[in-house]
Amino acid sequence: MIVEMRKSATQEEVDGVVQRAKSLKLNVQLNVGTDKTVVALLGSNTGQLSSGIFAVLPGVASVTRIMKPYKLASREFKAMDSLVSINGIEIGGERVVVMAGPCAVESEEQLKNAARAVKNAGASILRGGAFKPRTSPFSFQGLEEAGLELLEEVSKLYDIPVVTEVVDTHEVELVSKYAAILQIGSRNMQNFALLNAVGKCRCPVVLKRGFACTITEWLTAADYLLAGGNSQVILCERGIRTFEDSARFSLDICSIPVIKKSSHLPVIVDPSHAAGHYSLVPAIARAAVAAGADGLLIEVHPNPREALMDGAQSLTPSDFTRLMGELDKVAKSIGRYIQP
Ligand code: PEP
Ligand code: MN
């Protein structure tokens, strides 16, 4: 951390910064220039230290971080790529893993038709929400436990593991009984109580990016899960809110190579929630694979026109099947594959 003193800072104020740093067991390097003094604070934990501790001291002009606030999710902490394994399916390896299914579990028939379609097209994980985080309390909130039971039944019937969202700390145990992978949604990325609860369980987890969060905040949220002892963390880029309103969110394609550089965790992409419309999904999905995503989370509905939610962004089974063929070609062109 670098503390830049004001030009007018007195020797006493510089000493105040040095004393505060020493009280925190940090090493100090003083750079006394002709105009002003710069204090470099050195220590292994400066990334986790609040910069406000120094910003508040008299005579301080600015405090700049050098270390990132996240630790366990960083490449410095673990150089090798982490692999997350679900029933023998590895996420973070050469294979680009596709998770697909409806936004929400609506009925037995809907889920069975979706599962059959996505499995036949080559998806290896079935998605479907039983607990839905909705902007309005008057919107369909999901089938809740009845939805989890349907997910379990259909998962067994078609021999396909399931990813489903958990929205409340009190439901972590319940949802992890039914799901192979828990999903923490965009709106809950910084729900620290939920992160702590999921960190304590040993179920793999997809951590979606908060739509108003930086990559640094996202990786720091992942640290909550890792610090709790849950090492099976998969990041999911799903678009952020920008001034651009021609798609539902702006997919930050840059985040994929940035994550690969900064973190050892696998990262997948959800093109559906970024797009908001089915016509945009294939191009975004292909771009994600080309950019190095380890997997995709795609909404597919047997009959999008009848969907209770997110029908506009859901692919039909035939569009999804066509897309899977295209994705396989993109994956192969960069030395990866979709279909074994
Ligand atoms: C979802 O995957 O159904 C979902 C609600 O996504 P997000 O949290 O990214 O909005
Ligand atoms: Mn959805």
mmCIF file of C-alpha atoms and ligand atoms in Angstrom, residues 103-104 127 132 248 273 299 309-310 313, ligand 2:
data_model
loop_
_atom_site.group_PDB
_atom_site.id
_atom_site.type_symbol
_atom_site.label_atom_id
_atom_site.label_comp_id
_atom_site.label_asym_id
_atom_site.label_seq_id
_atom_site.Cartn_x
_atom_site.Cartn_y
_atom_site.Cartn_z
ATOM 1 C CA CYS A 103 -34.933 -20.739 -16.050
ATOM 2 C CA ALA A 104 -37.413 -22.194 -13.569
ATOM 3 C CA ARG A 127 -30.155 -26.267 -14.876
ATOM 4 C CA LYS A 132 -36.224 -17.795 -7.863
ATOM 5 C CA ARG A 248 -30.526 -7.069 -21.057
ATOM 6 C CA HIS A 273 -29.220 -13.513 -18.913
ATOM 7 C CA GLU A 299 -31.520 -21.364 -20.764
ATOM 8 C CA MET A 309 -40.231 -16.698 -16.880
ATOM 9 C CA ASP A 310 -37.357 -15.734 -19.182
ATOM 10 C CA GLN A 313 -34.131 -15.485 -23.804
HETATM 11 MN MN MN B 2 -33.552 -16.885 -15.934
#
